[in-house]
Amino acid sequence: MIKFFYTIGFVYVFLMGFPNALELKPIESQTKSINIQIIPKLELFHIMAYLNNSNHLNNFEFQYKSDINSFFEPFRNQSAVFFVNKVLQNYHAHLLIDGFIVNNNFSKDSSSVNFLNVNDFELENNYSNKILILDSLTKTIDSFAKITNFNKFIENHESYYKQKIAEVIDAISNVDIKKYNETFWGSRKDNYQIVICLLEQDLHSYWFNSENRSYSVFFLSPKFMVDNDAKFGNANQSNIKEGKMSAQDYIFYGAGHELGHSFLNPIVDKYKVDIDKINFKISTSDPSKSIFLCESMLRSLTAYFMIENNYAEAAQMVLQMEKQQGYIYNDVILELIKDYSVNRSIYKNFDDYMTILISKLDQQIK
């Protein structure tokens, strides 16, 4: 049973006698030591957000959404749907919730939990109440799965999910994402996942440690509409000038950026004091100099990888587009990336180079 407590026109959930957690296993396959997955619970979370017109999702109109509308129409106005969206509205880094569903130890990560504000639930905005709401969220999803007979929806779309996984495997068959990233960063992760999110709007990432193993997760969303379906590419070969991108390039460069966060961000965290001393002129929405540097670095890295793969003209276009978005130091950072790459006999990994990068970047900005 779900017991709802109403607060000023809304609802949060205290959990009493909930059904067992959703036990549907990921639909997955592995290629080149990367698990390619569709996670039913995560997919249902996005479906619930979609049912209440969340603005965090893509705006594609494709057959899969029509199927969702038909199957879930009787449940669109369920309180559980409103609750999910209330959480989304009050989670100031909403993409982290995907990590919450992937990582069973998420509640122990205070830096992620603290992005949730629970004042709108008429609760004091403290850590224990945030955990209460997140616990309510996961159990609300489980309950909604039972109410809607979600396993039937999964069964009906299993072949479609497997098709999407096959599209990703085919797209990256000629590139080794794991090796490429580990070679550049000079370090390794124990587990790599590409989690397909058919309704999400943005590519994003999550990383965590569990039972002495490191996990790097790339949440992959479609980019294009082709023949009434959401796709990862719209051409066999990329031509940015013409708005064409292959699925291989979209996934490869997307993975370079998103998986790159799992390598770079922990390094940057160790140098926050030094980074805060750099006189950056920031016009982006990045909340700190450290985050701004991470984004600048990884966007520059995309250009570097493009140059390495003979897409120099496209790399320059990317740099110009990033400048227009406020990442004005990417030309400088690109040269520092090149400096690191040609001196790998000195720097075994990027952590070894970080102090050099900070020093040279600071000098050039001054």
GROMACS .gro file of C-alpha atoms in nm:
model
  366
    1MET     CA    1   0.000   0.000   0.000
    2ILE     CA    2   0.111   0.356  -0.069
    3LYS     CA    3   0.020   0.608   0.195
    4PHE     CA    4   0.011   0.962   0.056
    5PHE     CA    5   0.046   1.273   0.267
    6TYR     CA    6  -0.073   1.589   0.095
    7THR     CA    7   0.111   1.919   0.127
    8ILE     CA    8  -0.016   2.245  -0.022
    9GLY     CA    9  -0.157   2.096  -0.338
   10PHE     CA   10   0.110   1.834  -0.374
   11VAL     CA   11   0.211   1.501  -0.239
   12TYR     CA   12   0.498   1.317  -0.094
   13VAL     CA   13   0.504   0.957   0.009
   14PHE     CA   14   0.570   0.775   0.332
   15LEU     CA   15   0.624   0.411   0.256
   16MET     CA   16   0.412   0.149   0.423
   17GLY     CA   17   0.394  -0.204   0.296
   18PHE     CA   18   0.532  -0.128  -0.049
   19PRO     CA   19   0.563  -0.418  -0.293
   20ASN     CA   20   0.905  -0.566  -0.350
   21ALA     CA   21   1.149  -0.363  -0.555
   22LEU     CA   22   1.124  -0.380  -0.932
   23GLU     CA   23   1.319  -0.690  -1.025
   24LEU     CA   24   1.333  -0.664  -1.403
   25LYS     CA   25   1.691  -0.718  -1.509
   26PRO     CA   26   1.868  -0.487  -1.753
   27ILE     CA   27   1.845  -0.577  -2.117
   28GLU     CA   28   2.210  -0.578  -2.212
   29SER     CA   29   2.495  -0.698  -2.421
   30GLN     CA   30   2.870  -0.649  -2.396
   31THR     CA   31   3.120  -0.536  -2.654
   32LYS     CA   32   3.487  -0.452  -2.605
   33SER     CA   33   3.452  -0.467  -2.224
   34ILE     CA   34   3.163  -0.215  -2.221
   35ASN     CA   35   2.816  -0.313  -2.105
   36ILE     CA   36   2.547  -0.168  -2.333
   37GLN     CA   37   2.221  -0.155  -2.139
   38ILE     CA   38   1.862  -0.048  -2.121
   39ILE     CA   39   1.758  -0.049  -1.755
   40PRO     CA   40   1.381  -0.103  -1.711
   41LYS     CA   41   1.355   0.091  -1.384
   42LEU     CA   42   1.537   0.389  -1.533
   43GLU     CA   43   1.321   0.370  -1.843
   44LEU     CA   44   1.007   0.374  -1.628
   45PHE     CA   45   1.137   0.675  -1.438
   46HIS     CA   46   1.172   0.862  -1.768
   47ILE     CA   47   0.830   0.742  -1.880
   48MET     CA   48   0.674   0.879  -1.561
   49ALA     CA   49   0.847   1.212  -1.624
   50TYR     CA   50   0.719   1.208  -1.982
   51LEU     CA   51   0.361   1.141  -1.870
   52ASN     CA   52   0.367   1.473  -1.686
   53ASN     CA   53   0.534   1.663  -1.971
   54SER     CA   54   0.875   1.708  -1.808
   55ASN     CA   55   1.090   1.961  -1.991
   56HIS     CA   56   1.402   1.754  -1.924
   57LEU     CA   57   1.325   1.507  -2.203
   58ASN     CA   58   1.369   1.511  -2.580
   59ASN     CA   59   1.097   1.651  -2.805
   60PHE     CA   60   1.106   1.373  -3.063
   61GLU     CA   61   0.773   1.236  -3.178
   62PHE     CA   62   0.837   0.873  -3.263
   63GLN     CA   63   0.653   0.543  -3.243
   64TYR     CA   64   0.794   0.455  -2.902
   65LYS     CA   65   0.625   0.759  -2.749
   66SER     CA   66   0.299   0.667  -2.919
   67ASP     CA   67   0.325   0.325  -2.758
   68ILE     CA   68   0.385   0.489  -2.419
   69ASN     CA   69   0.083   0.713  -2.463
   70SER     CA   70  -0.141   0.418  -2.547
   71PHE     CA   71  -0.018   0.188  -2.271
   72PHE     CA   72   0.003   0.440  -1.986
   73GLU     CA   73  -0.289   0.671  -2.067
   74PRO     CA   74  -0.509   0.528  -1.786
   75PHE     CA   75  -0.231   0.606  -1.537
   76ARG     CA   76  -0.127   0.953  -1.653
   77ASN     CA   77  -0.291   1.128  -1.357
   78GLN     CA   78  -0.165   0.893  -1.088
   79SER     CA   79  -0.020   1.070  -0.784
   80ALA     CA   80   0.301   0.873  -0.838
   81VAL     CA   81   0.352   1.053  -1.170
   82PHE     CA   82   0.313   1.392  -1.005
   83PHE     CA   83   0.550   1.290  -0.727
   84VAL     CA   84   0.825   1.195  -0.972
   85ASN     CA   85   0.799   1.531  -1.141
   86LYS     CA   86   0.793   1.716  -0.811
   87VAL     CA   87   1.125   1.553  -0.728
   88LEU     CA   88   1.262   1.652  -1.070
   89GLN     CA   89   1.154   2.012  -1.019
   90ASN     CA   90   1.341   2.029  -0.691
   91TYR     CA   91   1.655   1.841  -0.786
   92HIS     CA   92   1.899   2.104  -0.907
   93ALA     CA   93   2.113   1.852  -1.093
   94HIS     CA   94   1.830   1.637  -1.224
   95LEU     CA   95   2.050   1.414  -1.440
   96LEU     CA   96   2.208   1.274  -1.123
   97ILE     CA   97   1.883   1.091  -1.052
   98ASP     CA   98   1.975   0.854  -1.333
   99GLY     CA   99   2.287   0.774  -1.132
  100PHE     CA  100   2.069   0.722  -0.827
  101ILE     CA  101   1.887   0.442  -1.007
  102VAL     CA  102   2.212   0.283  -1.131
  103ASN     CA  103   2.408   0.306  -0.804
  104ASN     CA  104   2.255   0.123  -0.509
  105ASN     CA  105   2.481   0.317  -0.271
  106PHE     CA  106   2.378   0.659  -0.404
  107SER     CA  107   2.237   0.769  -0.068
  108LYS     CA  108   2.589   0.753   0.077
  109ASP     CA  109   2.708   1.016  -0.171
  110SER     CA  110   2.624   1.336   0.015
  111SER     CA  111   2.755   1.557  -0.266
  112SER     CA  112   2.487   1.416  -0.498
  113VAL     CA  113   2.205   1.395  -0.244
  114ASN     CA  114   2.251   1.759  -0.144
  115PHE     CA  115   2.135   1.883  -0.483
  116LEU     CA  116   1.781   1.791  -0.378
  117ASN     CA  117   1.578   2.062  -0.204
  118VAL     CA  118   1.285   1.929  -0.001
  119ASN     CA  119   1.134   2.257   0.120
  120ASP     CA  120   0.850   2.222  -0.133
  121PHE     CA  121   0.758   1.895   0.037
  122GLU     CA  122   0.710   2.094   0.359
  123LEU     CA  123   1.012   1.923   0.508
  124GLU     CA  124   1.318   2.073   0.668
  125ASN     CA  125   1.593   2.077   0.407
  126ASN     CA  126   1.830   1.838   0.586
  127TYR     CA  127   2.010   1.525   0.474
  128SER     CA  128   1.779   1.272   0.640
  129ASN     CA  129   1.472   1.425   0.475
  130LYS     CA  130   1.644   1.424   0.138
  131ILE     CA  131   1.711   1.053   0.181
  132LEU     CA  132   1.346   1.005   0.277
  133ILE     CA  133   1.230   1.164  -0.047
  134LEU     CA  134   1.479   0.969  -0.259
  135ASP     CA  135   1.374   0.647  -0.087
  136SER     CA  136   1.014   0.742  -0.158
  137LEU     CA  137   1.104   0.805  -0.521
  138THR     CA  138   1.253   0.463  -0.586
  139LYS     CA  139   0.968   0.284  -0.411
  140THR     CA  140   0.712   0.496  -0.593
  141ILE     CA  141   0.863   0.381  -0.923
  142ASP     CA  142   0.849   0.020  -0.804
  143SER     CA  143   0.485   0.055  -0.705
  144PHE     CA  144   0.391   0.225  -1.032
  145ALA     CA  145   0.551  -0.065  -1.218
  146LYS     CA  146   0.320  -0.307  -1.040
  147ILE     CA  147   0.008  -0.094  -1.082
  148THR     CA  148   0.065  -0.051  -1.456
  149ASN     CA  149   0.185  -0.407  -1.523
  150PHE     CA  150   0.505  -0.254  -1.656
  151ASN     CA  151   0.663  -0.595  -1.717
  152LYS     CA  152   0.411  -0.636  -2.001
  153PHE     CA  153   0.530  -0.312  -2.160
  154ILE     CA  154   0.889  -0.434  -2.134
  155GLU     CA  155   0.796  -0.767  -2.293
  156ASN     CA  156   0.622  -0.586  -2.579
  157HIS     CA  157   0.930  -0.374  -2.647
  158GLU     CA  158   1.209  -0.619  -2.573
  159SER     CA  159   1.289  -0.665  -2.943
  160TYR     CA  160   1.297  -0.286  -2.989
  161TYR     CA  161   1.532  -0.245  -2.694
  162LYS     CA  162   1.759  -0.516  -2.831
  163GLN     CA  163   1.754  -0.339  -3.167
  164LYS     CA  164   1.875  -0.017  -3.003
  165ILE     CA  165   2.153  -0.202  -2.823
  166ALA     CA  166   2.252  -0.365  -3.153
  167GLU     CA  167   2.264  -0.020  -3.316
  168VAL     CA  168   2.512   0.098  -3.055
  169ILE     CA  169   2.726  -0.215  -3.081
  170ASP     CA  170   2.734  -0.183  -3.460
  171ALA     CA  171   2.818   0.188  -3.439
  172ILE     CA  172   3.123   0.139  -3.218
  173SER     CA  173   3.245  -0.185  -3.377
  174ASN     CA  174   3.540  -0.006  -3.539
  175VAL     CA  175   3.651   0.199  -3.238
  176ASP     CA  176   3.779   0.098  -2.897
  177ILE     CA  177   3.627   0.355  -2.661
  178LYS     CA  178   3.768   0.195  -2.347
  179LYS     CA  179   4.124   0.172  -2.477
  180TYR     CA  180   4.114   0.520  -2.631
  181ASN     CA  181   4.009   0.685  -2.307
  182GLU     CA  182   4.234   0.483  -2.079
  183THR     CA  183   4.533   0.554  -2.302
  184PHE     CA  184   4.474   0.929  -2.291
  185TRP     CA  185   4.409   0.954  -1.917
  186GLY     CA  186   4.671   0.700  -1.818
  187SER     CA  187   4.437   0.523  -1.577
  188ARG     CA  188   4.159   0.264  -1.578
  189LYS     CA  189   3.810   0.196  -1.452
  190ASP     CA  190   3.689  -0.148  -1.352
  191ASN     CA  191   3.349  -0.123  -1.516
  192TYR     CA  192   3.215   0.073  -1.814
  193GLN     CA  193   2.848   0.108  -1.897
  194ILE     CA  194   2.664   0.275  -2.182
  195VAL     CA  195   2.306   0.312  -2.063
  196ILE     CA  196   2.062   0.396  -2.341
  197CYS     CA  197   1.795   0.649  -2.236
  198LEU     CA  198   1.541   0.671  -2.517
  199LEU     CA  199   1.351   0.968  -2.376
  200GLU     CA  200   1.637   1.176  -2.237
  201GLN     CA  201   1.744   1.499  -2.403
  202ASP     CA  202   2.110   1.529  -2.306
  203LEU     CA  203   2.412   1.305  -2.293
  204HIS     CA  204   2.544   1.283  -1.941
  205SER     CA  205   2.762   1.078  -1.710
  206TYR     CA  206   2.792   0.932  -1.365
  207TRP     CA  207   3.076   0.761  -1.181
  208PHE     CA  208   3.105   0.589  -0.847
  209ASN     CA  209   3.293   0.328  -0.647
  210SER     CA  210   3.131   0.019  -0.502
  211GLU     CA  211   3.289  -0.281  -0.332
  212ASN     CA  212   3.637  -0.162  -0.429
  213ARG     CA  213   3.542  -0.133  -0.795
  214SER     CA  214   3.523   0.186  -1.000
  215TYR     CA  215   3.228   0.244  -1.233
  216SER     CA  216   3.204   0.485  -1.525
  217VAL     CA  217   2.859   0.531  -1.677
  218PHE     CA  218   2.770   0.706  -2.004
  219PHE     CA  219   2.399   0.782  -2.038
  220LEU     CA  220   2.335   0.781  -2.412
  221SER     CA  221   2.027   0.949  -2.560
  222PRO     CA  222   1.924   0.960  -2.929
  223LYS     CA  223   2.016   1.267  -3.130
  224PHE     CA  224   1.821   1.245  -3.456
  225MET     CA  225   1.483   1.152  -3.598
  226VAL     CA  226   1.504   0.913  -3.894
  227ASP     CA  227   1.205   0.727  -4.041
  228ASN     CA  228   0.983   0.784  -3.735
  229ASP     CA  229   1.246   0.654  -3.496
  230ALA     CA  230   1.498   0.816  -3.264
  231LYS     CA  231   1.850   0.741  -3.383
  232PHE     CA  232   2.211   0.795  -3.276
  233GLY     CA  233   2.318   0.913  -3.621
  234ASN     CA  234   2.162   1.048  -3.940
  235ALA     CA  235   2.432   0.957  -4.192
  236ASN     CA  236   2.695   0.696  -4.264
  237GLN     CA  237   2.966   0.963  -4.258
  238SER     CA  238   2.980   1.286  -4.061
  239ASN     CA  239   2.969   1.628  -4.222
  240ILE     CA  240   2.909   1.892  -3.956
  241LYS     CA  241   2.864   2.168  -4.214
  242GLU     CA  242   2.571   1.977  -4.360
  243GLY     CA  243   2.431   1.874  -4.021
  244LYS     CA  244   2.522   1.510  -4.074
  245MET     CA  245   2.672   1.284  -3.811
  246SER     CA  246   2.736   0.913  -3.805
  247ALA     CA  247   2.628   0.709  -3.506
  248GLN     CA  248   2.991   0.607  -3.460
  249ASP     CA  249   3.108   0.967  -3.424
  250TYR     CA  250   2.814   1.071  -3.207
  251ILE     CA  251   2.875   0.787  -2.961
  252PHE     CA  252   3.256   0.792  -2.976
  253TYR     CA  253   3.296   1.165  -2.913
  254GLY     CA  254   3.006   1.170  -2.671
  255ALA     CA  255   3.172   0.891  -2.474
  256GLY     CA  256   3.504   1.075  -2.481
  257HIS     CA  257   3.341   1.371  -2.308
  258GLU     CA  258   3.108   1.189  -2.070
  259LEU     CA  259   3.336   0.904  -1.965
  260GLY     CA  260   3.608   1.167  -1.944
  261HIS     CA  261   3.425   1.321  -1.649
  262SER     CA  262   3.488   1.005  -1.448
  263PHE     CA  263   3.863   1.047  -1.501
  264LEU     CA  264   3.897   1.426  -1.489
  265ASN     CA  265   3.654   1.543  -1.220
  266PRO     CA  266   3.816   1.345  -0.934
  267ILE     CA  267   4.154   1.489  -1.037
  268VAL     CA  268   4.019   1.845  -1.050
  269ASP     CA  269   3.860   1.802  -0.707
  270LYS     CA  270   4.209   1.769  -0.558
  271TYR     CA  271   4.315   2.106  -0.697
  272LYS     CA  272   4.011   2.324  -0.625
  273VAL     CA  273   4.208   2.574  -0.415
  274ASP     CA  274   4.459   2.632  -0.695
  275ILE     CA  275   4.190   2.645  -0.963
  276ASP     CA  276   3.993   2.905  -0.768
  277LYS     CA  277   4.295   3.137  -0.795
  278ILE     CA  278   4.279   3.140  -1.176
  279ASN     CA  279   4.123   3.461  -1.306
  280PHE     CA  280   3.865   3.296  -1.531
  281LYS     CA  281   3.602   3.515  -1.694
  282ILE     CA  282   3.300   3.288  -1.670
  283SER     CA  283   2.978   3.359  -1.859
  284THR     CA  284   2.844   3.002  -1.860
  285SER     CA  285   2.605   2.849  -1.608
  286ASP     CA  286   2.880   2.638  -1.451
  287PRO     CA  287   2.851   2.678  -1.071
  288SER     CA  288   3.223   2.688  -0.992
  289LYS     CA  289   3.562   2.744  -1.151
  290SER     CA  290   3.638   2.374  -1.111
  291ILE     CA  291   3.328   2.269  -1.304
  292PHE     CA  292   3.398   2.535  -1.566
  293LEU     CA  293   3.750   2.397  -1.610
  294CYS     CA  294   3.620   2.039  -1.639
  295GLU     CA  295   3.374   2.139  -1.910
  296SER     CA  296   3.632   2.351  -2.092
  297MET     CA  297   3.885   2.070  -2.075
  298LEU     CA  298   3.650   1.798  -2.201
  299ARG     CA  299   3.509   2.014  -2.479
  300SER     CA  300   3.866   2.087  -2.587
  301LEU     CA  301   3.942   1.716  -2.565
  302THR     CA  302   3.663   1.647  -2.814
  303ALA     CA  303   3.838   1.881  -3.058
  304TYR     CA  304   4.169   1.707  -2.986
  305PHE     CA  305   4.022   1.363  -3.055
  306MET     CA  306   3.874   1.499  -3.379
  307ILE     CA  307   4.214   1.627  -3.490
  308GLU     CA  308   4.366   1.289  -3.404
  309ASN     CA  309   4.107   1.126  -3.631
  310ASN     CA  310   4.161   1.364  -3.924
  311TYR     CA  311   3.863   1.590  -3.854
  312ALA     CA  312   4.070   1.908  -3.811
  313GLU     CA  313   3.817   2.133  -3.986
  314ALA     CA  314   3.533   1.993  -3.775
  315ALA     CA  315   3.746   2.043  -3.464
  316GLN     CA  316   3.783   2.414  -3.541
  317MET     CA  317   3.408   2.442  -3.590
  318VAL     CA  318   3.354   2.276  -3.252
  319LEU     CA  319   3.596   2.517  -3.084
  320GLN     CA  320   3.418   2.816  -3.237
  321MET     CA  321   3.077   2.689  -3.127
  322GLU     CA  322   3.208   2.633  -2.775
  323LYS     CA  323   3.346   2.988  -2.763
  324GLN     CA  324   3.001   3.119  -2.849
  325GLN     CA  325   2.869   2.926  -2.549
  326GLY     CA  326   3.122   3.091  -2.318
  327TYR     CA  327   3.408   2.840  -2.321
  328ILE     CA  328   3.657   3.102  -2.434
  329TYR     CA  329   3.978   2.933  -2.319
  330ASN     CA  330   3.944   2.616  -2.524
  331ASP     CA  331   4.213   2.714  -2.777
  332VAL     CA  332   4.461   2.755  -2.492
  333ILE     CA  333   4.350   2.431  -2.327
  334LEU     CA  334   4.376   2.244  -2.656
  335GLU     CA  335   4.743   2.343  -2.680
  336LEU     CA  336   4.798   2.220  -2.324
  337ILE     CA  337   4.634   1.888  -2.412
  338LYS     CA  338   4.876   1.858  -2.703
  339ASP     CA  339   5.165   1.941  -2.469
  340TYR     CA  340   5.056   1.662  -2.234
  341SER     CA  341   5.017   1.415  -2.520
  342VAL     CA  342   5.361   1.470  -2.673
  343ASN     CA  343   5.529   1.446  -2.333
  344ARG     CA  344   5.382   1.119  -2.211
  345SER     CA  345   5.730   0.989  -2.140
  346ILE     CA  346   5.733   1.248  -1.859
  347TYR     CA  347   5.369   1.232  -1.752
  348LYS     CA  348   5.243   0.879  -1.700
  349ASN     CA  349   4.887   0.999  -1.647
  350PHE     CA  350   4.688   1.320  -1.653
  351ASP     CA  351   4.707   1.353  -1.277
  352ASP     CA  352   5.084   1.400  -1.316
  353TYR     CA  353   5.021   1.687  -1.558
  354MET     CA  354   4.746   1.867  -1.370
  355THR     CA  355   4.970   2.107  -1.178
  356ILE     CA  356   5.147   2.198  -1.502
  357LEU     CA  357   4.815   2.264  -1.675
  358ILE     CA  358   4.694   2.488  -1.391
  359SER     CA  359   5.019   2.683  -1.384
  360LYS     CA  360   5.041   2.736  -1.760
  361LEU     CA  361   4.672   2.818  -1.789
  362ASP     CA  362   4.699   3.073  -1.511
  363GLN     CA  363   5.001   3.236  -1.675
  364GLN     CA  364   4.836   3.261  -2.017
  365ILE     CA  365   4.511   3.403  -1.880
  366LYS     CA  366   4.702   3.669  -1.687
   0.00000   0.00000   0.00000
